[in-house]
PDB file of C-alpha atoms in Angstrom:
ATOM      1  CA  MET A   4      -0.122  -0.393   0.136  1.00 51.00           C
ATOM      2  CA  LYS A   5       3.232   2.377   1.014  1.00 56.00           C
ATOM      3  CA  GLU A   6       4.095   2.032  -2.660  1.00 59.00           C
ATOM      4  CA  LYS A   7       1.212   4.125  -3.914  1.00 67.00           C
ATOM      5  CA  TYR A   8       2.253   7.491  -2.269  1.00 73.00           C
ATOM      6  CA  ILE A   9       5.928   7.340  -3.449  1.00 74.00           C
ATOM      7  CA  THR A  10       6.374   9.183  -6.625  1.00 77.00           C
ATOM      8  CA  SER A  11       8.061   7.727  -9.738  1.00 76.00           C
ATOM      9  CA  ILE A  12      11.002  10.632  -9.059  1.00 77.00           C
ATOM     10  CA  LYS A  13      11.687   9.189  -5.293  1.00 75.00           C
ATOM     11  CA  LYS A  14      11.932   5.522  -7.002  1.00 74.00           C
ATOM     12  CA  VAL A  15      14.883   6.553  -9.030  1.00 77.00           C
ATOM     13  CA  MET A  16      16.418   8.996  -6.484  1.00 75.00           C
ATOM     14  CA  GLY A  17      20.335   7.961  -5.897  1.00 74.00           C
ATOM     15  CA  LEU A  18      20.015   4.799  -8.498  1.00 75.00           C
ATOM     16  CA  GLY A  19      21.075   7.393 -11.523  1.00 70.00           C
ATOM     17  CA  SER A  20      24.506   7.955 -13.021  1.00 74.00           C
ATOM     18  CA  ALA A  21      27.399   8.032 -10.866  1.00 73.00           C
ATOM     19  CA  LYS A  22      29.260   9.968 -13.344  1.00 75.00           C
ATOM     20  CA  SER A  23      32.057   7.821 -14.018  1.00 78.00           C
ATOM     21  CA  GLY A  24      30.012   5.500 -15.979  1.00 77.00           C
ATOM     22  CA  THR A  25      32.263   5.748 -19.183  1.00 87.00           C
ATOM     23  CA  SER A  26      36.373   5.508 -17.486  1.00 90.00           C
ATOM     24  CA  HIS A  27      36.426   1.733 -17.949  1.00 91.00           C
ATOM     25  CA  TRP A  28      35.572   2.408 -21.756  1.00 92.00           C
ATOM     26  CA  LYS A  29      37.723   4.962 -22.289  1.00 93.00           C
ATOM     27  CA  TRP A  30      40.874   4.301 -20.341  1.00 94.00           C
ATOM     28  CA  GLN A  31      40.333   0.638 -22.175  1.00 94.00           C
ATOM     29  CA  ARG A  32      40.719   2.772 -25.629  1.00 95.00           C
ATOM     30  CA  ILE A  33      43.340   5.422 -24.149  1.00 95.00           C
ATOM     31  CA  SER A  34      45.565   2.355 -23.260  1.00 96.00           C
ATOM     32  CA  ALA A  35      44.698   0.777 -26.366  1.00 96.00           C
ATOM     33  CA  LEU A  36      46.155   3.914 -28.455  1.00 96.00           C
ATOM     34  CA  GLY A  37      49.157   3.952 -26.391  1.00 96.00           C
ATOM     35  CA  LEU A  38      50.186   0.556 -26.942  1.00 96.00           C
ATOM     36  CA  VAL A  39      49.721   0.728 -30.562  1.00 97.00           C
ATOM     37  CA  PHE A  40      52.529   2.979 -30.509  1.00 96.00           C
ATOM     38  CA  LEU A  41      54.608   1.219 -28.079  1.00 96.00           C
ATOM     39  CA  TYR A  42      54.389  -2.349 -29.499  1.00 96.00           C
ATOM     40  CA  SER A  43      55.205  -0.764 -33.087  1.00 96.00           C
ATOM     41  CA  TRP A  44      58.389   0.526 -31.282  1.00 95.00           C
ATOM     42  CA  PHE A  45      58.749  -3.153 -29.433  1.00 95.00           C
ATOM     43  CA  ILE A  46      58.512  -4.933 -33.087  1.00 95.00           C
ATOM     44  CA  TYR A  47      60.625  -2.701 -34.559  1.00 94.00           C
ATOM     45  CA  MET A  48      63.197  -3.328 -31.745  1.00 93.00           C
ATOM     46  CA  VAL A  49      62.690  -6.976 -32.770  1.00 91.00           C
ATOM     47  CA  PHE A  50      63.653  -6.530 -35.948  1.00 91.00           C
ATOM     48  CA  ASN A  51      66.977  -5.049 -35.214  1.00 90.00           C
ATOM     49  CA  PHE A  52      67.752  -7.758 -33.148  1.00 87.00           C
ATOM     50  CA  PHE A  53      66.586 -10.268 -35.986  1.00 87.00           C
ATOM     51  CA  GLU A  54      69.019  -8.010 -38.540  1.00 86.00           C
ATOM     52  CA  SER A  55      72.348  -7.116 -36.436  1.00 84.00           C
ATOM     53  CA  PRO A  56      74.092  -9.640 -34.564  1.00 77.00           C
ATOM     54  CA  ASP A  57      75.734  -6.906 -32.153  1.00 81.00           C
ATOM     55  CA  PHE A  58      71.938  -5.879 -30.917  1.00 81.00           C
ATOM     56  CA  THR A  59      71.114  -7.516 -28.007  1.00 77.00           C
ATOM     57  CA  ILE A  60      68.341  -7.029 -25.082  1.00 79.00           C
ATOM     58  CA  ASN A  61      71.129  -5.088 -23.437  1.00 80.00           C
ATOM     59  CA  GLU A  62      69.984  -2.087 -25.855  1.00 82.00           C
ATOM     60  CA  ILE A  63      66.602  -1.850 -24.244  1.00 84.00           C
ATOM     61  CA  LEU A  64      67.879  -2.651 -20.567  1.00 84.00           C
ATOM     62  CA  TYR A  65      70.607  -0.217 -20.392  1.00 87.00           C
ATOM     63  CA  SER A  66      69.386   2.812 -22.391  1.00 90.00           C
ATOM     64  CA  PRO A  67      67.118   5.184 -20.227  1.00 91.00           C
ATOM     65  CA  PHE A  68      64.708   6.028 -23.094  1.00 93.00           C
ATOM     66  CA  GLN A  69      64.182   2.717 -24.286  1.00 93.00           C
ATOM     67  CA  LEU A  70      64.066   1.223 -20.879  1.00 94.00           C
ATOM     68  CA  ILE A  71      60.833   3.747 -20.089  1.00 95.00           C
ATOM     69  CA  CYS A  72      59.386   2.452 -23.188  1.00 95.00           C
ATOM     70  CA  PHE A  73      59.711  -0.800 -22.184  1.00 95.00           C
ATOM     71  CA  ILE A  74      58.422  -0.386 -18.713  1.00 96.00           C
ATOM     72  CA  LEU A  75      55.291   1.491 -19.960  1.00 96.00           C
ATOM     73  CA  MET A  76      55.182  -1.053 -22.720  1.00 96.00           C
ATOM     74  CA  ILE A  77      54.233  -3.939 -20.042  1.00 96.00           C
ATOM     75  CA  ASN A  78      52.770  -1.864 -17.513  1.00 97.00           C
ATOM     76  CA  PHE A  79      49.834  -0.592 -19.874  1.00 96.00           C
ATOM     77  CA  SER A  80      49.506  -4.066 -21.252  1.00 97.00           C
ATOM     78  CA  ILE A  81      48.677  -5.361 -17.844  1.00 97.00           C
ATOM     79  CA  TYR A  82      46.490  -2.499 -17.279  1.00 97.00           C
ATOM     80  CA  HIS A  83      44.617  -2.644 -20.677  1.00 97.00           C
ATOM     81  CA  GLY A  84      44.578  -6.503 -19.473  1.00 96.00           C
ATOM     82  CA  ILE A  85      43.051  -6.032 -16.472  1.00 96.00           C
ATOM     83  CA  LEU A  86      40.300  -3.792 -17.936  1.00 95.00           C
ATOM     84  CA  GLY A  87      39.663  -6.644 -20.617  1.00 95.00           C
ATOM     85  CA  MET A  88      39.565  -9.350 -18.755  1.00 96.00           C
ATOM     86  CA  ARG A  89      37.114  -7.568 -16.545  1.00 94.00           C
ATOM     87  CA  VAL A  90      34.956  -7.577 -19.440  1.00 94.00           C
ATOM     88  CA  ILE A  91      35.270 -11.231 -20.154  1.00 95.00           C
ATOM     89  CA  PHE A  92      34.497 -12.180 -16.562  1.00 95.00           C
ATOM     90  CA  GLU A  93      31.258 -10.128 -16.495  1.00 93.00           C
ATOM     91  CA  ASP A  94      30.300 -11.642 -19.835  1.00 92.00           C
ATOM     92  CA  TYR A  95      30.668 -15.109 -19.025  1.00 91.00           C
ATOM     93  CA  VAL A  96      30.511 -15.621 -15.427  1.00 92.00           C
ATOM     94  CA  HIS A  97      27.180 -15.558 -13.943  1.00 91.00           C
ATOM     95  CA  ASN A  98      27.450 -16.277 -10.227  1.00 92.00           C
ATOM     96  CA  GLU A  99      27.921 -12.924  -8.479  1.00 93.00           C
ATOM     97  CA  PHE A 100      30.285 -14.537  -5.857  1.00 95.00           C
ATOM     98  CA  MET A 101      32.612 -16.350  -8.313  1.00 95.00           C
ATOM     99  CA  LEU A 102      32.394 -12.927 -10.515  1.00 96.00           C
ATOM    100  CA  CYS A 103      34.117 -10.859  -7.669  1.00 95.00           C
ATOM    101  CA  THR A 104      36.307 -13.238  -6.961  1.00 96.00           C
ATOM    102  CA  CYS A 105      37.822 -13.746 -10.620  1.00 96.00           C
ATOM    103  CA  ILE A 106      38.105  -9.853 -10.763  1.00 96.00           C
ATOM    104  CA  ILE A 107      39.686  -9.338  -7.701  1.00 96.00           C
ATOM    105  CA  SER A 108      42.335 -12.294  -7.911  1.00 97.00           C
ATOM    106  CA  THR A 109      42.929 -10.513 -11.704  1.00 97.00           C
ATOM    107  CA  TYR A 110      43.796  -7.584  -9.936  1.00 96.00           C
ATOM    108  CA  PHE A 111      46.111  -8.997  -7.566  1.00 97.00           C
ATOM    109  CA  ILE A 112      47.956 -10.729  -9.617  1.00 97.00           C
ATOM    110  CA  ALA A 113      48.153  -8.061 -12.046  1.00 97.00           C
ATOM    111  CA  VAL A 114      49.460  -5.133  -9.925  1.00 96.00           C
ATOM    112  CA  PHE A 115      52.203  -7.728  -8.251  1.00 96.00           C
ATOM    113  CA  SER A 116      53.269  -8.372 -11.406  1.00 96.00           C
ATOM    114  CA  MET A 117      53.411  -4.904 -12.331  1.00 96.00           C
ATOM    115  CA  CYS A 118      55.551  -3.898  -9.240  1.00 96.00           C
ATOM    116  CA  ALA A 119      57.558  -6.835  -9.367  1.00 95.00           C
ATOM    117  CA  VAL A 120      59.024  -6.420 -13.462  1.00 95.00           C
ATOM    118  CA  THR A 121      58.869  -2.407 -12.852  1.00 95.00           C
ATOM    119  CA  LEU A 122      61.176  -2.882  -9.938  1.00 94.00           C
ATOM    120  CA  SER A 123      63.618  -5.494 -11.336  1.00 92.00           C
ATOM    121  CA  LEU A 124      64.062  -3.627 -14.328  1.00 92.00           C
ATOM    122  CA  VAL A 125      65.148  -0.486 -12.283  1.00 93.00           C
ATOM    123  CA  ILE A 126      67.093  -1.998  -9.896  1.00 90.00           C
ATOM    124  CA  ASN A 127      68.959  -4.212 -12.768  1.00 86.00           C
ATOM    125  CA  PHE A 128      69.794  -0.915 -14.580  1.00 88.00           C
ATOM    126  CA  THR A 129      70.382   0.918 -11.538  1.00 89.00           C
ATOM    127  CA  THR A 130      72.783  -1.478 -10.146  1.00 85.00           C
ATOM    128  CA  ASN A 131      74.441  -2.823 -13.797  1.00 76.00           C
ATOM    129  CA  ILE A 132      74.503   0.350 -15.711  1.00 70.00           C
TER     130      ILE A 132
ATOM    131  CA  MET B  23      12.926 -19.975 -16.194  1.00 56.00           C
ATOM    132  CA  LYS B  24      16.319 -21.023 -15.172  1.00 67.00           C
ATOM    133  CA  SER B  25      16.865 -23.543 -18.125  1.00 72.00           C
ATOM    134  CA  ARG B  26      15.360 -21.544 -21.043  1.00 72.00           C
ATOM    135  CA  PRO B  27      17.890 -21.423 -24.117  1.00 66.00           C
ATOM    136  CA  LEU B  28      20.335 -18.745 -24.037  1.00 68.00           C
ATOM    137  CA  SER B  29      20.537 -16.387 -27.442  1.00 69.00           C
ATOM    138  CA  PRO B  30      23.257 -17.489 -29.474  1.00 69.00           C
ATOM    139  CA  HIS B  31      22.257 -21.073 -30.142  1.00 71.00           C
ATOM    140  CA  LEU B  32      25.477 -22.450 -30.964  1.00 71.00           C
ATOM    141  CA  SER B  33      24.851 -25.962 -32.265  1.00 73.00           C
ATOM    142  CA  ILE B  34      23.167 -24.141 -35.456  1.00 76.00           C
ATOM    143  CA  TYR B  35      24.958 -20.970 -35.322  1.00 78.00           C
ATOM    144  CA  LYS B  36      26.140 -19.630 -39.030  1.00 80.00           C
ATOM    145  CA  ILE B  37      29.873 -18.662 -39.037  1.00 81.00           C
ATOM    146  CA  GLN B  38      30.497 -15.449 -39.616  1.00 86.00           C
ATOM    147  CA  ILE B  39      33.609 -13.195 -40.673  1.00 89.00           C
ATOM    148  CA  SER B  40      32.054 -10.754 -37.931  1.00 89.00           C
ATOM    149  CA  SER B  41      31.685 -12.986 -34.971  1.00 90.00           C
ATOM    150  CA  THR B  42      34.525 -15.148 -35.613  1.00 92.00           C
ATOM    151  CA  MET B  43      37.114 -11.858 -35.496  1.00 93.00           C
ATOM    152  CA  SER B  44      35.379 -10.896 -32.792  1.00 93.00           C
ATOM    153  CA  ILE B  45      35.798 -14.467 -30.607  1.00 93.00           C
ATOM    154  CA  LEU B  46      39.001 -14.459 -31.847  1.00 95.00           C
ATOM    155  CA  HIS B  47      39.972 -10.708 -30.540  1.00 96.00           C
ATOM    156  CA  ARG B  48      38.730 -12.102 -26.910  1.00 95.00           C
ATOM    157  CA  ALA B  49      40.677 -15.455 -27.147  1.00 96.00           C
ATOM    158  CA  THR B  50      44.009 -13.584 -28.219  1.00 96.00           C
ATOM    159  CA  GLY B  51      43.577 -11.226 -25.715  1.00 96.00           C
ATOM    160  CA  ILE B  52      43.273 -13.846 -22.909  1.00 96.00           C
ATOM    161  CA  VAL B  53      46.629 -15.641 -24.491  1.00 96.00           C
ATOM    162  CA  LEU B  54      48.284 -12.309 -24.732  1.00 96.00           C
ATOM    163  CA  PHE B  55      47.325 -11.251 -20.983  1.00 97.00           C
ATOM    164  CA  CYS B  56      48.387 -14.235 -19.725  1.00 95.00           C
ATOM    165  CA  GLY B  57      51.551 -14.248 -21.982  1.00 95.00           C
ATOM    166  CA  VAL B  58      52.734 -10.922 -20.581  1.00 95.00           C
ATOM    167  CA  LEU B  59      51.937 -12.094 -16.912  1.00 96.00           C
ATOM    168  CA  VAL B  60      54.329 -15.243 -17.435  1.00 92.00           C
ATOM    169  CA  LEU B  61      57.037 -12.875 -19.171  1.00 91.00           C
ATOM    170  CA  SER B  62      56.970 -10.564 -16.363  1.00 93.00           C
ATOM    171  CA  TRP B  63      57.411 -13.236 -13.803  1.00 91.00           C
ATOM    172  CA  LEU B  64      60.340 -14.756 -16.251  1.00 85.00           C
ATOM    173  CA  MET B  65      61.865 -11.085 -16.559  1.00 87.00           C
ATOM    174  CA  THR B  66      61.599 -10.750 -12.865  1.00 89.00           C
ATOM    175  CA  VAL B  67      63.426 -13.725 -12.078  1.00 84.00           C
ATOM    176  CA  LEU B  68      65.887 -13.346 -14.471  1.00 80.00           C
ATOM    177  CA  LEU B  69      66.936 -10.067 -14.084  1.00 82.00           C
ATOM    178  CA  LEU B  70      67.435 -10.598  -9.887  1.00 79.00           C
ATOM    179  CA  HIS B  71      68.903 -13.799 -10.217  1.00 71.00           C
ATOM    180  CA  ASP B  72      72.046 -11.983  -9.147  1.00 59.00           C
ATOM    181  CA  VAL B  73      70.565 -10.732  -6.370  1.00 49.00           C
ATOM    182  CA  GLY B  74      69.028 -14.084  -4.819  1.00 43.00           C
ATOM    183  CA  VAL B  75      66.759 -16.136  -7.225  1.00 43.00           C
ATOM    184  CA  LEU B  76      69.043 -19.006  -8.926  1.00 43.00           C
ATOM    185  CA  PHE B  77      66.803 -21.520 -10.292  1.00 45.00           C
ATOM    186  CA  LEU B  78      66.439 -20.121 -14.240  1.00 45.00           C
ATOM    187  CA  GLY B  79      70.213 -18.573 -14.220  1.00 45.00           C
ATOM    188  CA  LYS B  80      72.620 -19.148 -16.745  1.00 51.00           C
ATOM    189  CA  ASP B  81      71.491 -21.137 -20.192  1.00 55.00           C
ATOM    190  CA  LEU B  82      68.360 -20.478 -21.967  1.00 61.00           C
ATOM    191  CA  THR B  83      68.805 -22.453 -24.877  1.00 63.00           C
ATOM    192  CA  PHE B  84      66.903 -25.751 -23.071  1.00 65.00           C
ATOM    193  CA  LEU B  85      63.725 -22.978 -23.616  1.00 67.00           C
ATOM    194  CA  VAL B  86      64.437 -22.191 -27.311  1.00 71.00           C
ATOM    195  CA  ASP B  87      65.346 -25.903 -28.339  1.00 76.00           C
ATOM    196  CA  ASN B  88      61.878 -26.874 -26.550  1.00 81.00           C
ATOM    197  CA  PHE B  89      58.916 -27.818 -28.853  1.00 86.00           C
ATOM    198  CA  LEU B  90      56.652 -26.760 -26.318  1.00 89.00           C
ATOM    199  CA  PHE B  91      57.847 -23.385 -25.771  1.00 86.00           C
ATOM    200  CA  LYS B  92      58.439 -23.131 -29.674  1.00 87.00           C
ATOM    201  CA  PHE B  93      54.569 -23.459 -30.224  1.00 90.00           C
ATOM    202  CA  MET B  94      53.722 -21.062 -27.464  1.00 91.00           C
ATOM    203  CA  LEU B  95      56.211 -18.173 -28.806  1.00 90.00           C
ATOM    204  CA  GLY B  96      54.345 -19.125 -32.248  1.00 93.00           C
ATOM    205  CA  GLY B  97      51.078 -18.673 -30.804  1.00 94.00           C
ATOM    206  CA  MET B  98      51.922 -15.672 -28.597  1.00 95.00           C
ATOM    207  CA  ILE B  99      53.543 -13.958 -32.289  1.00 95.00           C
ATOM    208  CA  PHE B 100      49.960 -14.413 -33.840  1.00 96.00           C
ATOM    209  CA  SER B 101      47.855 -13.390 -31.095  1.00 97.00           C
ATOM    210  CA  LEU B 102      50.120 -10.177 -30.869  1.00 97.00           C
ATOM    211  CA  TYR B 103      49.710  -9.361 -34.263  1.00 97.00           C
ATOM    212  CA  TYR B 104      46.241 -10.417 -34.662  1.00 97.00           C
ATOM    213  CA  HIS B 105      45.215  -8.493 -31.618  1.00 97.00           C
ATOM    214  CA  LEU B 106      47.141  -5.354 -32.418  1.00 97.00           C
ATOM    215  CA  LEU B 107      45.826  -5.207 -36.057  1.00 96.00           C
ATOM    216  CA  ASN B 108      42.175  -5.838 -35.057  1.00 96.00           C
ATOM    217  CA  GLY B 109      42.507  -3.282 -32.121  1.00 96.00           C
ATOM    218  CA  ILE B 110      43.634  -0.384 -34.894  1.00 96.00           C
ATOM    219  CA  ARG B 111      40.102  -1.873 -36.443  1.00 95.00           C
ATOM    220  CA  HIS B 112      38.531  -1.228 -33.556  1.00 95.00           C
ATOM    221  CA  LEU B 113      39.741   2.209 -32.877  1.00 95.00           C
ATOM    222  CA  ALA B 114      38.905   2.998 -36.407  1.00 95.00           C
ATOM    223  CA  TRP B 115      35.273   2.112 -35.790  1.00 94.00           C
ATOM    224  CA  ASP B 116      35.620   3.978 -32.611  1.00 93.00           C
ATOM    225  CA  MET B 117      36.203   7.075 -34.434  1.00 92.00           C
ATOM    226  CA  GLY B 118      33.358   6.188 -37.036  1.00 92.00           C
ATOM    227  CA  PHE B 119      35.167   4.941 -39.886  1.00 91.00           C
ATOM    228  CA  GLY B 120      34.653   1.613 -41.772  1.00 86.00           C
ATOM    229  CA  TYR B 121      31.003   1.085 -40.424  1.00 88.00           C
ATOM    230  CA  SER B 122      29.649  -0.132 -43.637  1.00 92.00           C
ATOM    231  CA  ILE B 123      29.189  -4.060 -43.886  1.00 92.00           C
ATOM    232  CA  LYS B 124      31.462  -4.183 -47.219  1.00 93.00           C
ATOM    233  CA  ALA B 125      34.494  -2.149 -45.425  1.00 93.00           C
ATOM    234  CA  MET B 126      34.185  -4.262 -42.353  1.00 93.00           C
ATOM    235  CA  VAL B 127      34.092  -7.641 -44.500  1.00 93.00           C
ATOM    236  CA  ARG B 128      37.381  -6.230 -46.505  1.00 94.00           C
ATOM    237  CA  THR B 129      39.198  -5.000 -43.406  1.00 94.00           C
ATOM    238  CA  GLY B 130      38.427  -7.988 -41.667  1.00 94.00           C
ATOM    239  CA  TYR B 131      39.987 -10.209 -44.480  1.00 95.00           C
ATOM    240  CA  LEU B 132      42.782  -7.576 -44.692  1.00 96.00           C
ATOM    241  CA  VAL B 133      43.731  -7.917 -40.864  1.00 96.00           C
ATOM    242  CA  ILE B 134      43.649 -11.602 -41.304  1.00 96.00           C
ATOM    243  CA  LEU B 135      45.867 -11.716 -44.419  1.00 97.00           C
ATOM    244  CA  LEU B 136      48.281  -8.945 -42.749  1.00 97.00           C
ATOM    245  CA  THR B 137      48.319 -11.398 -39.569  1.00 97.00           C
ATOM    246  CA  PHE B 138      49.561 -14.037 -41.248  1.00 97.00           C
ATOM    247  CA  VAL B 139      52.185 -12.714 -43.220  1.00 97.00           C
ATOM    248  CA  LEU B 140      53.663 -10.723 -40.289  1.00 96.00           C
ATOM    249  CA  THR B 141      53.751 -13.945 -38.221  1.00 96.00           C
ATOM    250  CA  GLY B 142      55.468 -15.657 -41.092  1.00 95.00           C
ATOM    251  CA  ILE B 143      57.908 -13.117 -41.728  1.00 95.00           C
ATOM    252  CA  THR B 144      58.756 -12.630 -37.750  1.00 94.00           C
ATOM    253  CA  ILE B 145      59.251 -16.506 -37.617  1.00 92.00           C
ATOM    254  CA  TYR B 146      61.402 -16.664 -40.614  1.00 92.00           C
ATOM    255  CA  CYS B 147      63.684 -13.669 -39.358  1.00 90.00           C
ATOM    256  CA  GLY B 148      63.649 -15.180 -36.048  1.00 86.00           C
ATOM    257  CA  MET B 149      64.882 -18.586 -36.889  1.00 83.00           C
ATOM    258  CA  ASN B 150      67.702 -17.145 -39.162  1.00 78.00           C
ATOM    259  CA  ARG B 151      68.964 -15.150 -36.144  1.00 72.00           C
ATOM    260  CA  ILE B 152      68.536 -17.918 -33.500  1.00 64.00           C
TER     261      ILE B 152
END
């Protein structure tokens, strides 16, 4: 009976846009755009490695600019992967508890990997330069 | 209500280039995500092996000679090129280009062709180097 006296505007109050609805979609595209350039650079580097015998992985590991590109590439890849895996989980995992578990564990593993690889690259650069 | 059939009836679904490329984009995305995670752990272990971790230290030729590793590396190269090229196609769609069915089919076949060509070139050059 109580329902009758609640106006329709009251029913939808607080259920509307949280003002950040496009951020997931937007960052997926922005990271994709960055990755297009970073992977073009990486493929160019790989072909450099194929072509000349004195080009080794050290060209990337011990030159500041290349190392920054490489760190950005890996971190943007994992970030883009977090966003993408979330979409895939949301589409195919229908149990809510399992969905949260999948998304949160992806976050943990991904952030751990980002920290580990960035730190080890920086430590390697500073100790062996 | 629970056991109603879901919308894409997979047993009678007609395979089209649009849906195939879409599902392949997801599949290669999963492959690349797992691959980049494994590569980042491998790189962490290899870079820090002077400092502490020792079990993957010196010689990596046992990896390169392994058939399974070669197969996985080939899959990664294919996935990378496919996801990169199809991703550019998706970005073009987001900016409003190439929406007609004719353009969609053409760019789709172009992406598949370029993927195989670039994968072939990369594996050929890589085998010459290693």
